[in-house]
Coordinates of C-alpha atoms (C1' of nucleotides) in Angstrom, one line a residue:
Chain A
X1070 CA -26.8 -1.0 -6.7
X1071 CA -24.8 -1.4 -3.5
X1072 CA -22.1 -4.0 -3.1
X1073 CA -23.0 -7.3 -4.9
X1074 CA -22.1 -10.0 -2.1
X1075 CA -20.7 -12.5 -4.4
X1076 CA -20.6 -14.9 -1.5
X1077 CA -24.3 -15.4 -1.8
X1078 CA -23.8 -16.9 -5.1
X1079 CA -20.8 -18.9 -4.4
X1080 CA -22.5 -20.6 -1.4
X1081 CA -25.9 -21.1 -3.4
X1082 CA -24.0 -22.6 -6.3
X1083 CA -22.2 -25.1 -4.1
X1084 CA -25.5 -26.0 -2.3
X1085 CA -27.0 -26.4 -5.6
X1086 CA -24.8 -29.4 -6.1
X1087 CA -25.4 -30.9 -2.7
X1088 CA -26.2 -30.4 0.9
X1089 CA -23.3 -29.2 2.8
X1090 CA -22.0 -27.8 6.1
X1091 CA -20.1 -24.4 6.2
X1092 CA -17.0 -26.4 6.9
X1093 CA -17.5 -28.5 3.7
X1094 CA -18.1 -25.4 1.6
X1095 CA -14.8 -24.0 2.8
X1096 CA -13.1 -27.4 1.9
X1097 CA -14.5 -27.2 -1.7
X1098 CA -13.3 -23.7 -2.1
X1099 CA -9.8 -24.8 -1.0
X1100 CA -9.7 -27.8 -3.3
X1101 CA -12.0 -28.1 -6.5
X1102 CA -12.4 -24.3 -6.7
X1103 CA -9.0 -22.9 -5.5
X1104 CA -8.0 -22.1 -9.0
X1105 CA -10.6 -19.3 -9.4
X1106 CA -12.3 -18.4 -6.1
X1107 CA -11.9 -18.3 -2.4
X1108 CA -13.9 -17.2 0.8
X1109 CA -13.0 -17.1 4.3
X1110 CA -14.9 -18.6 7.2
X1111 CA -15.7 -15.2 8.4
X1112 CA -17.9 -14.7 5.5
X1113 CA -19.2 -18.2 5.0
X1114 CA -20.9 -18.6 8.4
X1115 CA -22.5 -15.2 8.5
X1116 CA -23.7 -15.6 4.8
X1117 CA -25.3 -18.9 5.6
X1118 CA -27.2 -17.3 8.5
X1119 CA -28.3 -14.5 6.1
X1120 CA -29.3 -16.8 3.4
X1121 CA -31.4 -18.9 5.8
X1122 CA -33.3 -15.8 7.0
X1123 CA -34.0 -14.9 3.4
X1124 CA -35.4 -18.4 2.8
X1125 CA -32.8 -19.2 0.1
X1126 CA -31.6 -22.1 2.1
X1127 CA -33.0 -24.4 5.0
X1128 CA -30.8 -25.9 7.7
X1129 CA -30.9 -29.1 9.7
X1130 CA -29.0 -29.6 12.8
X1131 CA -27.6 -33.0 13.8
X1132 CA -25.4 -34.2 16.5
X1133 CA -23.0 -36.9 15.4
X1134 CA -21.1 -38.5 18.3
X1135 CA -21.1 -35.4 20.4
X1136 CA -20.2 -33.0 17.7
X1137 CA -22.7 -30.6 16.3
X1138 CA -23.1 -30.1 12.7
X1139 CA -25.4 -27.8 10.7
X1140 CA -26.1 -29.0 7.1
X1141 CA -27.6 -26.6 4.6
X1142 CA -29.9 -27.3 1.6
X1143 CA -30.9 -24.8 -1.1
X1144 CA -34.7 -24.1 -1.4
X1145 CA -36.5 -23.3 -4.7
X1146 CA -36.4 -19.6 -4.1
X1147 CA -32.8 -19.9 -3.5
X1148 CA -32.4 -21.8 -6.8
X1149 CA -34.3 -19.1 -8.7
X1150 CA -32.1 -16.4 -7.0
X1151 CA -28.9 -18.4 -8.1
X1152 CA -30.1 -18.8 -11.7
X1153 CA -31.0 -15.1 -12.0
X1154 CA -27.5 -14.2 -11.3
X1155 CA -26.0 -17.1 -13.6
X1156 CA -27.8 -15.8 -16.5
X1157 CA -26.5 -12.2 -16.0
X1158 CA -23.3 -11.4 -18.0
X1159 CA -20.1 -11.3 -16.0
X1160 CA -19.2 -8.0 -14.5
X1161 CA -15.5 -8.4 -13.9
X1162 CA -12.8 -10.9 -13.3
X1163 CA -10.6 -9.8 -10.7
X1164 CA -6.9 -10.8 -10.7
X1165 CA -4.5 -10.0 -7.8
X1166 CA -1.0 -11.5 -8.5
X1167 CA 1.0 -10.5 -5.7
X1168 CA 3.9 -12.1 -7.7
X1169 CA 3.5 -9.7 -10.7
X1170 CA 3.1 -6.7 -8.3
X1171 CA 6.5 -7.6 -6.7
X1172 CA 8.0 -8.0 -10.2
X1173 CA 6.6 -4.8 -11.5
X1174 CA 8.5 -2.9 -8.8
X1175 CA 11.4 -5.1 -9.0
X1176 CA 13.9 -2.4 -10.2
X1177 CA 13.9 -1.3 -6.5
X1178 CA 15.5 -4.6 -5.5
X1179 CA 17.2 -5.8 -8.6
X1180 CA 17.2 -8.9 -10.7
X1181 CA 18.3 -11.5 -8.2
X1182 CA 15.7 -11.1 -5.8
X1183 CA 13.1 -10.8 -8.6
X1184 CA 14.4 -14.2 -10.2
X1185 CA 13.7 -15.7 -6.6
X1186 CA 10.1 -14.6 -6.9
X1187 CA 9.6 -16.0 -10.4
X1188 CA 11.4 -19.3 -9.2
X1189 CA 9.0 -19.7 -6.3
X1190 CA 6.1 -19.1 -8.5
X1191 CA 7.3 -21.6 -11.0
X1192 CA 7.7 -24.1 -8.2
X1193 CA 4.2 -23.8 -7.0
X1194 CA 2.8 -24.1 -10.4
X1195 CA 5.0 -27.1 -11.2
X1196 CA 3.6 -28.7 -8.0
X1197 CA 0.0 -28.2 -8.7
X1198 CA 0.0 -28.9 -12.5
X1199 CA 0.0 -32.7 -12.3
X1200 CA -2.9 -32.7 -9.9
X1201 CA -4.9 -30.6 -12.4
X1202 CA -3.9 -32.8 -15.2
X1203 CA -5.0 -35.9 -13.2
X1204 CA -8.4 -34.1 -12.6
X1205 CA -8.9 -33.6 -16.4
X1206 CA -7.9 -37.4 -17.0
X1207 CA -10.5 -38.5 -14.3
X1208 CA -13.2 -36.1 -15.5
X1209 CA -12.8 -37.4 -19.0
X1210 CA -14.0 -40.8 -17.9
X1211 CA -17.0 -39.2 -16.2
X1212 CA -17.8 -37.5 -19.3
X1213 CA -21.3 -38.8 -19.8
X1214 CA -22.5 -37.1 -16.6
X1215 CA -23.4 -33.7 -17.7
X1216 CA -22.9 -32.1 -14.3
X1217 CA -19.2 -32.9 -14.4
X1218 CA -18.7 -31.3 -17.6
X1219 CA -18.7 -27.8 -16.1
X1220 CA -16.2 -28.9 -13.6
X1221 CA -14.1 -30.0 -16.4
X1222 CA -14.2 -26.7 -18.1
X1223 CA -12.4 -25.0 -15.2
X1224 CA -9.9 -27.8 -14.9
X1225 CA -9.0 -27.5 -18.5
X1226 CA -8.7 -23.8 -17.9
X1227 CA -6.2 -24.5 -15.2
X1228 CA -4.0 -26.8 -17.2
X1229 CA -4.0 -24.3 -20.2
X1230 CA -3.0 -21.3 -18.1
X1231 CA -0.6 -23.3 -15.9
X1232 CA 1.3 -24.4 -18.8
X1233 CA 1.4 -20.8 -20.1
X1234 CA 2.8 -19.8 -16.7
X1235 CA 5.7 -22.2 -16.9
X1236 CA 6.6 -21.0 -20.4
X1237 CA 6.5 -17.5 -19.1
X1238 CA 8.7 -18.4 -16.2
X1239 CA 11.5 -19.7 -18.4
X1240 CA 11.3 -16.6 -20.6
X1241 CA 11.1 -14.2 -17.8
X1242 CA 14.1 -15.7 -16.0
X1243 CA 16.2 -15.8 -19.2
X1244 CA 15.2 -12.2 -19.7
X1245 CA 16.4 -11.0 -16.4
X1246 CA 19.6 -13.0 -16.2
X1247 CA 20.6 -10.9 -19.3
X1248 CA 20.1 -7.8 -17.2
X1249 CA 22.1 -9.4 -14.3
X1250 CA 25.0 -9.9 -16.7
X1251 CA 24.9 -6.2 -18.0
X1252 CA 24.6 -4.5 -14.7
X1253 CA 27.2 -6.8 -13.4
X1254 CA 29.6 -5.8 -16.1
X1255 CA 28.8 -2.0 -15.5
X1256 CA 29.7 -2.3 -11.8
Chain B
X501 CA 0.1 -10.2 12.3
X502 CA -3.0 -8.4 11.4
X503 CA -4.2 -7.6 7.9
X504 CA -1.5 -6.6 5.6
X505 CA -2.7 -3.5 3.8
X506 CA -1.2 -4.3 0.3
X507 CA -2.3 -0.8 -0.9
X508 CA 0.7 0.6 1.1
X509 CA 2.9 -1.2 -1.1
X510 CA 1.1 -0.6 -4.3
X511 CA 1.1 3.1 -3.8
X512 CA 4.7 3.3 -2.6
X513 CA 5.8 1.2 -5.4
X514 CA 4.1 3.5 -7.9
X515 CA 5.6 6.6 -6.1
X516 CA 9.0 4.9 -6.3
X517 CA 8.7 5.4 -10.2
X518 CA 7.7 8.9 -9.9
X519 CA 5.8 11.6 -8.1
X520 CA 2.0 11.4 -8.7
X521 CA -1.4 12.6 -7.6
X522 CA -3.9 10.1 -6.3
X523 CA -5.8 10.3 -9.4
X524 CA -2.7 9.4 -11.4
X525 CA -2.2 6.5 -9.2
X526 CA -5.5 5.3 -10.1
X527 CA -5.0 5.8 -13.8
X528 CA -1.8 3.6 -13.7
X529 CA -3.8 0.9 -12.0
X530 CA -6.4 1.1 -14.6
X531 CA -3.9 0.9 -17.5
X532 CA -0.3 -0.5 -17.0
X533 CA -1.2 -2.5 -14.1
X534 CA -4.9 -3.6 -14.9
X535 CA -3.6 -7.1 -15.8
X536 CA -2.6 -7.9 -12.2
X537 CA -3.8 -5.3 -9.7
X538 CA -6.6 -2.8 -8.7
X539 CA -7.5 -0.5 -6.0
X540 CA -10.4 2.0 -5.5
X541 CA -10.3 5.6 -4.8
X542 CA -11.9 4.8 -1.5
X543 CA -8.5 3.1 -0.4
X544 CA -6.1 5.3 -2.4
X545 CA -6.9 8.5 -0.8
X546 CA -7.1 7.4 2.9
X547 CA -3.9 5.3 2.3
X548 CA -2.1 8.5 0.9
X549 CA -3.0 10.2 4.0
X550 CA -1.8 7.5 6.4
X551 CA 1.4 7.0 4.4
X552 CA 2.1 10.8 4.7
X553 CA 1.4 10.7 8.6
X554 CA 3.9 7.9 8.8
X555 CA 6.6 9.7 7.0
X556 CA 6.7 7.3 4.0
X557 CA 5.9 10.0 1.7
X558 CA 5.5 13.9 1.5
X559 CA 3.0 15.9 -0.3
X560 CA 3.0 19.3 -2.2
X561 CA -0.2 21.0 -2.9
X562 CA -0.4 23.3 -5.9
X563 CA -3.2 25.2 -7.6
X564 CA -3.3 24.9 -11.3
X565 CA -5.9 27.1 -13.1
X566 CA -8.1 27.1 -10.0
X567 CA -8.1 23.2 -9.6
X568 CA -6.2 22.1 -6.5
X569 CA -4.0 18.9 -6.9
X570 CA -1.9 17.3 -4.3
X571 CA 1.3 15.4 -5.6
X572 CA 3.0 12.8 -3.5
X573 CA 6.7 11.8 -3.4
X574 CA 8.3 8.9 -1.6
X575 CA 10.7 9.5 1.2
X576 CA 13.9 7.5 1.9
X577 CA 12.0 5.9 4.9
X578 CA 9.3 5.0 2.5
X579 CA 11.6 3.5 0.0
X580 CA 13.1 1.3 2.8
X581 CA 9.7 0.1 3.9
X582 CA 8.8 -0.8 0.3
X583 CA 12.1 -2.8 -0.2
X584 CA 11.6 -4.6 3.0
X585 CA 8.2 -5.8 1.5
X586 CA 9.7 -6.5 -2.0
X587 CA 12.4 -8.7 -0.7
X588 CA 10.0 -11.0 1.3
X589 CA 8.4 -14.0 -0.5
X590 CA 5.1 -13.7 -2.0
X591 CA 2.4 -14.9 0.3
X592 CA -0.5 -15.5 -2.0
X593 CA -1.8 -14.7 -5.5
X594 CA -5.5 -14.2 -5.4
X595 CA -7.5 -14.9 -8.5
X596 CA -11.3 -14.4 -8.5
X597 CA -12.5 -15.3 -12.1
X598 CA -16.3 -14.6 -12.0
X599 CA -16.3 -16.1 -15.4
X600 CA -15.2 -19.5 -14.2
X601 CA -17.3 -19.2 -11.2
X602 CA -20.4 -19.0 -13.5
X603 CA -19.0 -21.6 -15.5
X604 CA -18.6 -23.9 -12.6
X605 CA -22.3 -23.7 -11.7
X606 CA -23.2 -23.7 -15.5
X607 CA -25.3 -27.0 -15.0
X608 CA -28.0 -24.9 -13.3
X609 CA -28.6 -22.7 -16.5
X610 CA -27.4 -25.2 -19.2
X611 CA -24.8 -25.1 -22.0
X612 CA -26.3 -22.1 -24.2
X613 CA -26.0 -19.6 -21.5
X614 CA -22.6 -20.7 -20.4
X615 CA -21.3 -20.7 -24.0
X616 CA -22.5 -17.0 -24.0
X617 CA -20.1 -16.3 -20.9
X618 CA -17.2 -17.9 -22.6
X619 CA -17.9 -15.9 -25.9
X620 CA -17.9 -12.6 -23.8
X621 CA -14.8 -13.5 -22.0
X622 CA -13.1 -14.3 -25.5
X623 CA -14.2 -11.1 -26.9
X624 CA -12.8 -9.1 -24.1
X625 CA -9.4 -10.9 -24.4
X626 CA -9.3 -10.5 -28.2
X627 CA -9.8 -6.8 -27.7
X628 CA -7.1 -6.4 -25.2
X629 CA -4.4 -8.7 -26.6
X630 CA -3.3 -6.4 -29.5
X631 CA -2.7 -3.6 -26.9
X632 CA -0.5 -5.9 -24.8
X633 CA 1.5 -7.1 -28.0
X634 CA 1.9 -3.5 -28.9
X635 CA 3.4 -2.8 -25.4
X636 CA 5.8 -5.7 -25.5
X637 CA 7.0 -4.5 -29.1
X638 CA 7.5 -0.9 -27.7
X639 CA 9.3 -2.0 -24.5
X640 CA 11.6 -4.1 -26.6
X641 CA 12.8 -0.9 -28.1
X642 CA 13.5 0.5 -24.6
X643 CA 15.3 -2.5 -23.7
X644 CA 18.4 -0.8 -22.4
X645 CA 16.5 1.2 -19.8
X646 CA 16.5 -1.3 -17.0
X647 CA 13.6 0.3 -15.2
X648 CA 11.5 -0.8 -18.3
X649 CA 12.5 -4.4 -18.2
X650 CA 10.3 -5.0 -15.2
X651 CA 7.2 -3.5 -16.9
X652 CA 8.2 -5.8 -19.8
X653 CA 8.0 -9.0 -17.7
X654 CA 4.4 -8.2 -16.8
X655 CA 3.5 -7.4 -20.3
X656 CA 5.1 -10.8 -21.4
X657 CA 2.9 -12.4 -18.8
X658 CA 0.0 -11.0 -20.2
X659 CA 0.6 -11.9 -23.7
X660 CA 1.3 -15.6 -22.8
X661 CA -1.8 -16.0 -20.6
X662 CA -4.1 -14.2 -22.8
X663 CA -3.0 -16.5 -25.8
X664 CA -3.6 -19.5 -23.4
X665 CA -7.1 -18.1 -22.6
X666 CA -7.9 -17.8 -26.3
X667 CA -7.0 -21.5 -26.9
X668 CA -9.1 -22.5 -23.9
X669 CA -12.1 -20.6 -25.2
X670 CA -12.0 -22.6 -28.4
X671 CA -11.7 -25.8 -26.6
X672 CA -14.3 -24.9 -24.1
X673 CA -16.9 -24.0 -26.6
X674 CA -16.4 -27.1 -28.6
X675 CA -16.7 -29.2 -25.6
X676 CA -20.0 -27.6 -24.5
X677 CA -21.4 -27.7 -28.0
X678 CA -21.0 -31.4 -28.0
X679 CA -23.1 -31.5 -24.8
X680 CA -25.8 -29.3 -26.5
X681 CA -26.1 -31.8 -29.1
X682 CA -26.4 -34.9 -26.7
X683 CA -29.1 -33.1 -24.5
X684 CA -30.7 -31.7 -27.5
X685 CA -31.1 -35.2 -28.9
X686 CA -32.3 -36.5 -25.4
X687 CA -35.1 -34.1 -25.3
Chain C
dG1465 C1' -1.2 -40.9 27.1
dA1466 C1' 0.4 -37.3 24.4
dC1467 C1' 0.6 -34.8 20.1
dG1468 C1' -0.8 -33.5 15.6
dT1469 C1' -4.3 -33.1 12.3
dA1470 C1' -9.2 -33.1 10.9
dT1471 C1' -13.9 -31.7 11.6
dG1472 C1' -16.9 -28.2 13.0
dT1473 C1' -19.0 -23.2 14.3
dA1474 C1' -18.3 -18.6 15.3
dT1475 C1' -16.8 -13.6 16.1
dC1476 C1' -14.1 -9.3 15.0
dA1477 C1' -10.7 -5.7 14.0
dA1478 C1' -8.6 -4.3 9.9
dT1479 C1' -9.0 -3.6 5.3
dA1480 C1' -11.1 -2.7 0.6
dT1481 C1' -14.9 -2.0 -2.7
dG1482 C1' -18.3 0.5 -5.2
dA1483 C1' -21.2 4.2 -5.1
dT1484 C1' -21.6 8.8 -4.5
dA1485 C1' -20.9 13.8 -4.0
dT1486 C1' -18.5 17.9 -5.3
dA1487 C1' -15.8 21.1 -8.6
dT1488 C1' -13.3 22.7 -12.2
dA1489 C1' -11.2 22.2 -17.1
dT1490 C1' -11.2 20.5 -21.7
dT1491 C1' -12.8 18.8 -25.9
dA1492 C1' -16.7 17.5 -29.1
dT1493 C1' -21.1 18.5 -31.1
dA1494 C1' -25.2 20.9 -32.5
Chain D
dT111 C1' -21.5 29.9 -29.3
dA112 C1' -23.9 27.6 -26.2
dT113 C1' -24.0 22.9 -24.1
dA114 C1' -23.1 18.3 -23.4
dA115 C1' -19.7 14.9 -22.5
dT116 C1' -15.7 13.5 -20.8
dA117 C1' -11.2 14.0 -18.2
dT118 C1' -8.9 15.8 -14.0
dA119 C1' -9.1 16.0 -9.1
dT120 C1' -10.2 14.9 -4.0
dA121 C1' -13.1 12.8 -0.7
dT122 C1' -16.5 10.0 2.1
dC123 C1' -19.2 6.0 3.8
dA124 C1' -22.2 1.8 4.0
dT125 C1' -21.3 -2.7 2.9
dA126 C1' -18.4 -6.8 2.0
dT127 C1' -14.4 -9.6 3.0
dT128 C1' -10.2 -11.2 5.0
dG129 C1' -7.1 -13.2 8.3
dA130 C1' -6.7 -14.1 12.8
dT131 C1' -8.4 -16.1 16.7
dA132 C1' -11.2 -18.9 20.0
dC133 C1' -13.5 -23.0 21.3
dA134 C1' -14.5 -28.0 21.2
dT135 C1' -14.7 -32.9 19.6
dA136 C1' -12.8 -36.9 17.0
dC137 C1' -9.3 -39.6 15.1
dG138 C1' -4.7 -41.5 14.1
dT139 C1' -0.3 -42.8 15.4
dC140 C1' 4.1 -43.0 18.1

DNA sequence: GACGTATGTATCAATATGATATATATTATA
DNA sequence: TATAATATATATCATATTGATACATACGTC
């Protein structure tokens, strides 16, 4: 098996929820899904064209007030292709924390700079957490609509992990501040 | 600015710790760093050749018992190049949870299959967590060696997040099992 | 009327993956 | 003691993906 082209499934998945344009797909990835996936325009538009050629989706072009837009809809064939993949076990979760990478090599630049990286990470998480919590609260109200319950799972995941991140940030900063004192004394 | 070529820094970072072969670099990524980064042979070997050409590393070839190996060592220039990057703020942490992706589209295949994905995720985490905890315990003993303290930070991160993952797995399964009952009744 | 932001589609060089090929060394197993 | 499996070691390549950029219209606001 060659390279898997996950984008096929990401796009089909979103189109299984509703008809969308490429632009709207990107917006979903940047909002609802930002916690666990991303894809660039450079992969979205070509993939849409391929999926269409393969009969997994169909398109309908409209001109709204002078601006062209192409909305895509999943076909039965596309739905089956998606399901096949969804039923297969997960191959690999792929995490690339640039923050942790810089931390891991932190000895090269010292505790002060490393603490700054942790601080920046903490601030970003603190900023996003309230929105995640608001999502969970709102989704709770829509509990009876089964489709929303799968979104809920990912939002719950976000809250749990983000809270763990924040706990770690405090621990990590404290741990490094000890070092700063030690190496400060030695100098 | 074009594409950043993070592999440059990953490799230089590892070589800042000690002299290594390409194979050893890959092994580190698969073990110590697996929690937060990965890179393939297909990028490691070409990058080593490029870094050498740019004077960021030097190589020494040896033939040990008929098997060739090329060990790479970081230069002063390489160290400065690495430091420059380490001092810059983090651009973006990139998380691609295939598990969450399949969950998010779970409505297409239903609760039973989705629970299986959660179960598989949980088992993987449960298997790895003890090793992470053992790392933390061992690194605690080496506390006085400052270089190890940065590794410790990432191991601590692993323990905190993995424990959060496990809590979420229980919540998520319970949440979905409710649905199974509901839709079971409706059928 | 000008400026910034949002909607919308598209392309491309640079980068990275995953598979595969090729060899030798070491360890386990029959 | 053969032999199979696994570990060490380097390398290449088709395919996938990013990040940047280009182009154009629409809308809000100062």
